[in-house]
Coordinates of C-alpha atoms and ligand atoms in Angstrom, one line a residue:
M32 CA -81.0 140.7 151.2
I33 CA -82.4 143.7 149.3
T34 CA -84.4 146.2 151.3
F35 CA -86.8 148.8 150.0
P36 CA -87.1 152.3 151.3
E37 CA -89.2 152.8 154.4
G38 CA -92.9 153.4 153.6
F39 CA -92.6 151.7 150.2
L40 CA -96.2 150.9 149.2
W41 CA -96.8 147.2 148.6
G42 CA -100.1 146.5 147.1
A43 CA -102.2 144.5 144.7
A44 CA -104.6 145.6 142.0
T45 CA -107.9 144.7 140.4
A46 CA -110.5 146.4 138.3
S47 CA -114.3 146.7 138.6
Y48 CA -115.6 144.9 135.6
Q49 CA -113.0 142.1 136.0
I50 CA -114.0 141.1 139.5
E51 CA -117.2 142.7 140.8
G52 CA -120.0 140.9 139.0
A53 CA -123.5 142.1 140.1
A54 CA -123.7 143.6 136.6
S55 CA -127.4 144.5 136.9
E56 CA -127.8 145.0 140.6
D57 CA -128.7 148.1 142.5
G58 CA -129.2 150.3 139.4
R59 CA -125.9 149.6 137.6
V60 CA -126.3 150.6 134.0
P61 CA -124.8 148.7 131.1
S62 CA -121.2 149.5 130.1
I63 CA -119.4 148.9 126.8
W64 CA -118.0 145.7 128.2
D65 CA -121.5 144.3 129.0
T66 CA -122.4 145.0 125.4
F67 CA -119.2 143.6 124.0
S68 CA -119.0 140.5 126.1
H69 CA -122.6 139.6 125.3
T70 CA -121.9 140.0 121.6
P71 CA -121.2 136.5 120.2
G72 CA -117.6 136.0 119.1
K73 CA -116.1 138.9 121.0
V74 CA -114.9 137.1 124.2
R75 CA -113.5 133.6 124.2
D76 CA -116.2 131.0 125.0
G77 CA -118.8 133.8 125.5
H78 CA -117.5 134.6 129.0
T79 CA -118.9 137.8 130.5
G80 CA -118.3 139.8 133.7
D81 CA -121.9 139.3 134.9
V82 CA -120.7 137.4 137.9
A83 CA -116.9 137.5 137.7
C84 CA -115.4 136.9 141.2
D85 CA -118.6 138.1 142.8
H86 CA -116.5 140.6 144.7
Y87 CA -119.5 143.0 145.0
H88 CA -120.9 140.5 147.5
R89 CA -117.7 138.9 148.8
Y90 CA -115.6 142.1 149.3
A91 CA -115.4 141.5 153.1
E92 CA -113.8 138.1 152.5
D93 CA -111.4 139.6 149.9
V94 CA -110.4 142.5 152.2
Q95 CA -109.7 139.9 154.9
I96 CA -107.4 138.1 152.4
M97 CA -105.6 141.4 151.7
A98 CA -105.2 142.0 155.5
D99 CA -103.7 138.4 155.9
L100 CA -101.2 139.2 153.1
G101 CA -100.2 142.4 154.9
L102 CA -101.0 144.6 151.9
K103 CA -100.3 148.3 152.6
A104 CA -102.6 149.4 149.7
Y105 CA -105.3 148.1 147.4
R106 CA -105.7 149.5 143.9
F107 CA -109.3 149.0 142.6
S108 CA -111.4 150.8 140.1
I109 CA -114.7 152.5 140.5
A110 CA -117.4 151.5 138.0
W111 CA -118.7 154.6 136.3
P112 CA -121.9 152.6 135.5
R113 CA -122.7 152.5 139.2
F114 CA -122.3 156.3 139.6
G115 CA -125.5 157.9 140.6
T116 CA -127.1 154.6 141.5
P117 CA -127.8 152.9 144.8
G118 CA -125.0 150.5 143.9
F119 CA -122.4 153.3 144.3
D120 CA -122.8 152.6 148.1
F121 CA -120.7 149.5 147.5
Y122 CA -117.6 151.7 147.4
D123 CA -118.5 153.2 150.8
R124 CA -118.6 149.7 152.2
L125 CA -115.4 148.6 150.4
V126 CA -113.4 151.7 151.4
D127 CA -114.6 151.5 155.0
A128 CA -113.6 147.9 155.2
L129 CA -110.1 148.7 153.8
L130 CA -109.5 151.5 156.2
E131 CA -110.6 149.4 159.1
A132 CA -108.0 146.8 158.0
G133 CA -105.3 149.4 157.7
I134 CA -105.1 149.2 153.9
A135 CA -104.9 152.4 151.9
P136 CA -107.5 152.6 149.1
V137 CA -106.0 153.7 145.8
A138 CA -108.9 154.3 143.4
T139 CA -108.9 154.4 139.6
L140 CA -111.8 156.2 138.1
Y141 CA -111.8 154.6 134.7
H142 CA -110.7 151.1 134.0
W143 CA -112.5 150.7 130.7
D144 CA -116.2 150.3 131.7
L145 CA -117.6 153.3 129.9
P146 CA -121.4 153.6 130.3
Q147 CA -123.0 152.3 127.1
S148 CA -125.1 155.4 126.8
L149 CA -122.0 157.5 126.4
Q150 CA -120.7 155.1 123.7
D151 CA -124.0 155.5 121.9
A152 CA -123.1 159.2 121.6
G153 CA -119.7 158.4 120.2
G154 CA -117.8 157.3 123.3
W155 CA -114.2 158.5 123.5
T156 CA -114.4 159.9 120.0
N157 CA -116.9 162.4 121.3
R158 CA -115.2 165.4 123.0
D159 CA -118.2 165.7 125.3
T160 CA -117.3 162.4 127.0
A161 CA -114.2 164.1 128.5
Y162 CA -116.5 166.7 130.2
R163 CA -118.8 163.9 131.4
F164 CA -115.8 162.2 132.9
A165 CA -114.7 165.2 134.8
E166 CA -118.2 165.6 136.3
Y167 CA -118.1 161.9 137.3
A168 CA -114.7 162.4 138.9
A169 CA -115.9 165.3 140.9
G170 CA -119.0 163.4 142.0
A171 CA -117.0 160.3 143.0
H172 CA -114.6 162.5 145.0
A173 CA -117.5 164.2 146.7
R174 CA -118.7 160.8 147.9
L175 CA -115.4 159.2 148.8
G176 CA -112.8 161.9 148.9
D177 CA -112.9 162.1 152.7
R178 CA -111.5 158.5 152.8
I179 CA -109.5 158.0 149.6
A180 CA -106.1 159.6 149.6
T181 CA -105.0 158.6 146.1
W182 CA -107.0 159.1 142.9
T183 CA -106.0 157.8 139.5
T184 CA -107.9 159.2 136.6
L185 CA -107.4 156.6 133.8
N186 CA -106.0 153.1 133.5
E187 CA -104.0 152.5 130.3
P188 CA -105.5 155.0 127.9
W189 CA -103.4 153.4 125.1
V190 CA -105.5 150.2 125.5
S191 CA -108.8 152.2 125.6
A192 CA -107.9 154.1 122.5
F193 CA -105.9 151.7 120.3
V194 CA -107.3 148.3 121.3
G195 CA -110.9 149.7 121.8
Y196 CA -111.0 151.9 118.6
G197 CA -108.0 150.7 116.6
S198 CA -108.0 146.9 116.4
G199 CA -111.4 146.5 118.0
R200 CA -110.1 143.6 120.0
H201 CA -111.7 145.3 123.1
A202 CA -114.9 147.1 123.7
P203 CA -116.4 149.0 122.0
G204 CA -114.9 147.0 119.1
V205 CA -114.4 149.9 116.7
R206 CA -111.7 149.5 113.9
D207 CA -110.9 153.0 112.7
H208 CA -107.4 154.5 112.8
A209 CA -108.6 158.1 113.0
A210 CA -111.1 157.2 115.8
A211 CA -108.2 155.6 117.8
F212 CA -106.1 158.8 117.7
T213 CA -109.1 161.0 118.5
A214 CA -110.0 158.8 121.4
A215 CA -106.5 159.0 122.7
H216 CA -106.6 162.7 122.7
H217 CA -110.0 162.9 124.3
L218 CA -108.9 160.5 127.0
M219 CA -106.0 162.8 127.9
L220 CA -108.4 165.8 127.8
A221 CA -110.7 163.9 130.2
H222 CA -107.7 163.2 132.5
G223 CA -106.7 166.9 132.5
L224 CA -110.2 168.1 133.2
A225 CA -110.6 165.5 136.0
V226 CA -107.3 166.5 137.5
S227 CA -108.4 170.1 137.7
A228 CA -111.8 169.1 139.2
L229 CA -110.1 166.7 141.8
R230 CA -107.5 169.3 142.7
A231 CA -110.2 172.0 143.2
A232 CA -112.0 169.5 145.4
G233 CA -108.9 169.0 147.6
A234 CA -107.9 165.5 146.5
G235 CA -104.7 164.5 148.2
S236 CA -102.6 162.6 145.5
I237 CA -103.6 162.5 141.9
S238 CA -102.2 160.2 139.2
I239 CA -102.7 158.5 135.9
T240 CA -101.6 155.0 135.0
L241 CA -100.0 154.2 131.6
N242 CA -99.1 150.9 130.2
L243 CA -95.6 151.4 128.9
A244 CA -93.9 148.9 126.6
P245 CA -90.2 149.3 125.9
M246 CA -89.6 148.7 122.2
L247 CA -86.7 146.5 121.3
G248 CA -85.2 145.9 117.9
D249 CA -84.3 147.9 114.8
P250 CA -83.8 151.5 116.1
E251 CA -86.0 153.4 113.6
P252 CA -89.1 151.2 113.9
A253 CA -88.5 151.0 117.6
R254 CA -88.5 154.8 117.9
L255 CA -91.7 155.1 116.0
M256 CA -93.4 152.4 118.0
D257 CA -92.2 154.0 121.2
G258 CA -93.7 157.3 120.0
L259 CA -97.1 155.7 119.1
A260 CA -97.4 153.7 122.3
N261 CA -95.5 155.6 125.0
R262 CA -94.5 159.1 124.2
I263 CA -97.9 159.9 122.7
F264 CA -99.2 159.9 126.3
L265 CA -96.1 160.8 128.3
D266 CA -95.2 164.0 126.4
P267 CA -98.6 165.7 126.4
L268 CA -99.3 164.7 130.0
L269 CA -95.9 165.5 131.4
R270 CA -94.4 168.1 129.0
G271 CA -97.5 169.7 127.4
A272 CA -96.7 168.8 123.8
Y273 CA -97.0 165.9 121.4
P274 CA -93.5 164.8 120.2
D275 CA -92.9 166.1 116.7
D276 CA -92.6 162.6 115.1
V277 CA -95.9 161.5 116.8
L278 CA -97.7 164.6 115.7
A279 CA -96.6 164.2 112.1
H280 CA -97.8 160.6 112.2
L281 CA -101.1 161.4 113.9
R282 CA -101.8 164.0 111.2
R283 CA -101.8 161.3 108.6
F284 CA -105.1 160.1 110.1
T285 CA -106.8 163.0 111.9
D286 CA -106.3 166.3 113.6
V287 CA -106.5 167.0 117.3
N288 CA -107.1 170.3 119.0
L289 CA -103.6 171.4 120.2
D290 CA -105.2 174.1 122.3
D291 CA -106.2 171.3 124.7
L292 CA -102.5 170.7 125.6
P293 CA -102.3 173.1 128.6
T294 CA -105.5 171.4 130.0
I295 CA -103.9 168.0 129.5
N296 CA -100.6 169.0 131.1
Q297 CA -101.8 169.3 134.7
P298 CA -99.2 168.6 137.4
I299 CA -99.7 165.2 138.9
D300 CA -98.4 163.7 142.1
V301 CA -97.6 160.2 140.8
L302 CA -97.2 158.5 137.5
G303 CA -98.6 154.9 137.6
V304 CA -96.6 152.5 135.4
N305 CA -98.1 149.2 134.3
Y306 CA -95.3 147.0 133.0
Y307 CA -95.6 143.5 131.6
S308 CA -93.3 143.0 128.6
P309 CA -91.4 144.8 125.9
K310 CA -92.3 144.5 122.2
H311 CA -89.8 143.4 119.6
V312 CA -90.0 145.1 116.3
R313 CA -88.1 145.0 113.0
A314 CA -88.3 146.7 109.6
E315 CA -90.0 144.5 107.2
P316 CA -90.8 146.0 103.8
G317 CA -94.3 145.1 102.7
A318 CA -95.5 144.3 106.3
P319 CA -99.1 145.6 106.6
G320 CA -98.5 147.2 110.0
D321 CA -100.2 146.5 113.3
A322 CA -103.8 147.6 113.8
E323 CA -103.0 148.7 117.3
H324 CA -100.3 150.9 116.1
P325 CA -102.0 152.6 113.1
G326 CA -99.8 153.4 110.2
T327 CA -96.9 151.1 111.0
E328 CA -96.7 149.7 107.5
G329 CA -93.3 148.2 106.9
I330 CA -92.8 147.3 110.6
A331 CA -93.4 143.9 112.0
I332 CA -93.9 143.0 115.7
V333 CA -91.9 139.8 116.1
P334 CA -92.6 137.0 118.7
P335 CA -90.4 137.2 121.8
E336 CA -87.5 134.8 122.2
G337 CA -87.0 133.0 125.5
P338 CA -89.5 132.3 128.2
V339 CA -93.0 133.6 127.8
T340 CA -96.1 133.8 130.1
E341 CA -99.4 132.2 129.4
M342 CA -100.3 135.4 127.5
G343 CA -97.3 134.8 125.2
W344 CA -95.5 137.8 126.6
G345 CA -91.8 137.7 127.0
V346 CA -90.3 137.8 130.5
H347 CA -87.9 140.7 130.7
P348 CA -87.4 142.1 134.1
E349 CA -84.4 144.1 132.9
C350 CA -86.7 146.2 130.8
L351 CA -88.6 147.2 133.9
E352 CA -85.4 148.5 135.4
S353 CA -84.4 150.5 132.3
L354 CA -88.0 151.8 131.8
L355 CA -88.1 153.2 135.4
V356 CA -84.6 154.8 135.0
R357 CA -85.6 156.3 131.6
L358 CA -88.8 157.8 133.0
S359 CA -86.9 159.3 135.9
R360 CA -84.4 160.8 133.6
E361 CA -86.6 162.0 130.7
Y362 CA -89.6 163.1 132.8
P363 CA -88.0 164.2 136.1
G364 CA -89.9 165.4 139.0
T365 CA -92.8 163.0 138.9
P366 CA -92.6 160.1 141.4
L367 CA -93.3 156.7 140.0
M368 CA -95.5 153.8 141.2
I369 CA -95.6 150.4 139.6
T370 CA -99.4 150.1 139.5
E371 CA -99.4 146.7 137.7
N372 CA -97.0 144.0 137.2
G373 CA -97.6 140.3 137.1
A374 CA -98.1 137.2 135.0
A375 CA -100.7 134.7 133.8
Y376 CA -99.7 131.1 134.1
D377 CA -101.8 127.9 133.7
D378 CA -102.0 127.2 137.4
K379 CA -103.2 123.9 138.7
V380 CA -104.6 123.0 142.1
D381 CA -102.6 120.0 143.4
E382 CA -104.2 117.1 145.1
D383 CA -103.4 118.5 148.5
G384 CA -105.3 121.7 147.5
R385 CA -102.1 123.8 147.0
V386 CA -101.3 126.0 144.0
R387 CA -97.6 125.7 143.4
D388 CA -97.1 128.6 141.0
A389 CA -93.3 128.7 141.1
D390 CA -93.3 130.3 137.6
R391 CA -95.2 133.3 139.0
V392 CA -93.0 133.6 142.1
A393 CA -90.0 133.6 139.8
F394 CA -91.6 136.3 137.6
L395 CA -92.5 138.5 140.5
D396 CA -89.1 138.0 142.2
G397 CA -87.2 139.0 139.1
H398 CA -89.3 142.1 138.6
V399 CA -89.2 143.2 142.3
R400 CA -85.4 142.9 142.1
A401 CA -85.4 145.0 138.9
A402 CA -87.5 147.6 140.6
H403 CA -85.0 147.7 143.4
A404 CA -82.1 148.1 141.0
A405 CA -83.9 151.0 139.4
I406 CA -84.2 152.8 142.7
G407 CA -80.5 152.2 143.1
Q408 CA -80.0 154.1 139.8
G409 CA -82.0 157.0 141.0
A410 CA -85.6 156.2 140.0
D411 CA -88.0 157.8 142.4
L412 CA -90.2 154.7 142.8
R413 CA -92.7 154.8 145.6
G414 CA -94.6 151.5 145.4
Y415 CA -95.4 148.2 143.6
F416 CA -98.7 146.6 143.0
V417 CA -99.1 143.0 141.8
W418 CA -101.6 142.4 139.0
S419 CA -103.7 140.8 140.3
L420 CA -105.0 140.1 143.7
L421 CA -107.5 137.6 142.3
D422 CA -107.8 135.5 139.1
N423 CA -110.3 137.5 137.1
F424 CA -112.0 138.3 133.8
E425 CA -109.1 138.8 131.4
W426 CA -111.1 140.8 128.8
A427 CA -111.2 139.1 125.4
H428 CA -109.6 136.0 126.9
G429 CA -112.5 135.6 129.4
Y430 CA -111.6 133.6 132.5
H431 CA -108.9 131.5 130.6
K432 CA -105.9 133.5 131.8
R433 CA -105.1 133.5 135.5
F434 CA -103.1 136.4 136.9
G435 CA -104.1 136.2 140.6
L436 CA -102.1 135.7 143.7
V437 CA -105.3 134.1 144.8
R438 CA -107.0 131.4 142.8
V439 CA -110.7 131.8 142.2
D440 CA -112.8 128.7 141.6
Y441 CA -115.5 130.2 139.4
D442 CA -117.9 127.4 140.1
T443 CA -117.8 127.8 143.9
Q444 CA -116.2 131.2 144.2
R445 CA -113.8 129.6 146.6
R446 CA -110.5 131.5 147.0
I447 CA -107.2 129.7 147.5
L448 CA -104.0 131.5 148.3
K449 CA -101.4 130.4 145.8
D450 CA -97.7 130.0 146.7
S451 CA -97.1 133.4 145.2
A452 CA -99.5 134.9 147.8
H453 CA -97.5 133.5 150.6
W454 CA -94.3 134.6 148.9
Y455 CA -95.7 138.1 148.6
R456 CA -96.8 138.2 152.2
D457 CA -93.2 137.3 153.3
L458 CA -91.8 140.0 151.0
I459 CA -94.1 142.7 152.5
A460 CA -93.3 141.6 156.0
A461 CA -89.6 141.9 155.4
N462 CA -89.9 145.0 153.1
G463 CA -87.4 143.1 150.9
L464 CA -86.1 139.9 149.7
Ligands
IFM1484 O1 -106.0 142.5 133.1 C1 -105.3 143.6 132.6 C2 -105.7 144.9 133.3 O2 -107.1 145.1 133.2 C3 -105.0 146.0 132.7 N1 -103.6 145.8 132.5 C4 -103.1 144.5 132.0 C5 -103.8 143.4 132.7 C6 -103.4 142.0 132.1 O3 -103.6 141.9 130.8

C-alpha cells in the first residue's frame, strides 16, 4: 500500500469552453473558440462548444457527482467572455455549491477562451491584452475572492502561444512564428501583472499551470526542444530570465521587451504541472521542423514506441516522476501540483450500462504511483487532479476524444460513472493505493 501525505489534494479538472455550453446565454460574448469552431474545417466534424456538457445548467448534478467521488478540490476555469455580464453569476452559484459540498474551488482565469473583441485588436500579440487580463483578474477576484482560495492565472501558455499562433491548429488559427513568440511573452506578462493584482487584492494562493513535456532522444535536439517548450516559461516565471539558448533562438524571429522580466517573475505559491506524455526527438538533416516549435529545422519529432492513448500519446509514467524531481531540484522553493493528468480512450458503454475503462484505470494508477515515487525523492508535490471530470470538447478533435472519469452521452446529457471514477473514489477514500 502506498499512502500520500495528509492533506494531499485529490481533485479533477475541467475548463469553461470544454464543458459549459450556454455559449450565447446571459450576455456571454463570443470568444476565439466560438469563432474558430464555427469556421468550417477547423474542428473535426464541425463540432462546437455551443452546448458541450451543458454544465452551465447542470452544474448542481455535476457537483453532486464530485461529492460522491469524494473530491477534495475541483479545478475549473472562468470564462472571460462572461466577465461583466449577468452570466458571471454562474460562478457564484458554482462556487457556493462546491463549498456546500466541502469541495475546494481552484479557479483558472484563462483556459483559452479569449474574448473575440480582444483578438480583433491583435489578441496575445497585442501587449495591451496583458493589461486587460490583469483588470479581468482583479475584477473576478473582487466577485469571488471571498470564497476561492486558489487562483491560477493561465492554463498552458505554450499551447495558447504556439498552437494558437504557431501552427494555427487551435484558435485563433494564426500561423506566424514571430507572433507565437510574442504571444508567449505577452502571456507571461499578463500572468505577472495578474499576480500583482491578485496579491494586492489579498488572494490566498496564486499559481500558473504549464504543460511540461520531457524531451527524449538525441541530446542536442532534446535540449533545444526542452528550451522551446518548457524552459521558455519556467525560467522567466521562476528565475526572472530567458535561458540564453532560448533567447538566442527567439531573436531569430522577433524581439521581446526584457524589461518585462521583473514583472513576469512574481513569487507564486504553487506551480501547476500538466503532464501527459514526453516527446521523442532526433536529429534529422533536412527535416523542415515542427510548426509548434518554430525554427527546429533539422529536428524530427518521432512517433512514440509502445502503448499509446487514443490521442496517440505514449504512456510514460516514469517521465512524470523524473519531471517532478527535476522541477523540485532545478526550481526549488515552489510547491508543485499536478493540475492535469489523464488519458483519452475509446470507451464503450457495455450492455449492462457500465463503462469498463480498464486502460484508463491502468494509466492513472501508473501515474499516481509515479507521483508518489517523486515525493519519495523529495518533490514537494501537494496534489493531483485528473483530466478530466467529464468527457468534453477536446478542442480541434471535437467530442471524439473522451478523457472523462464520467461518460457524457451528448444526445441525452446523461452522465455515467466509468470504472475509473469508482477506482478514483476508492483511492481518495484511502488516500493511497
Ligand atoms: O483538454 C485539454 C485541456 O484543455 C488542456 N490540457 C490538455 C487536455 C487534453 O488534451
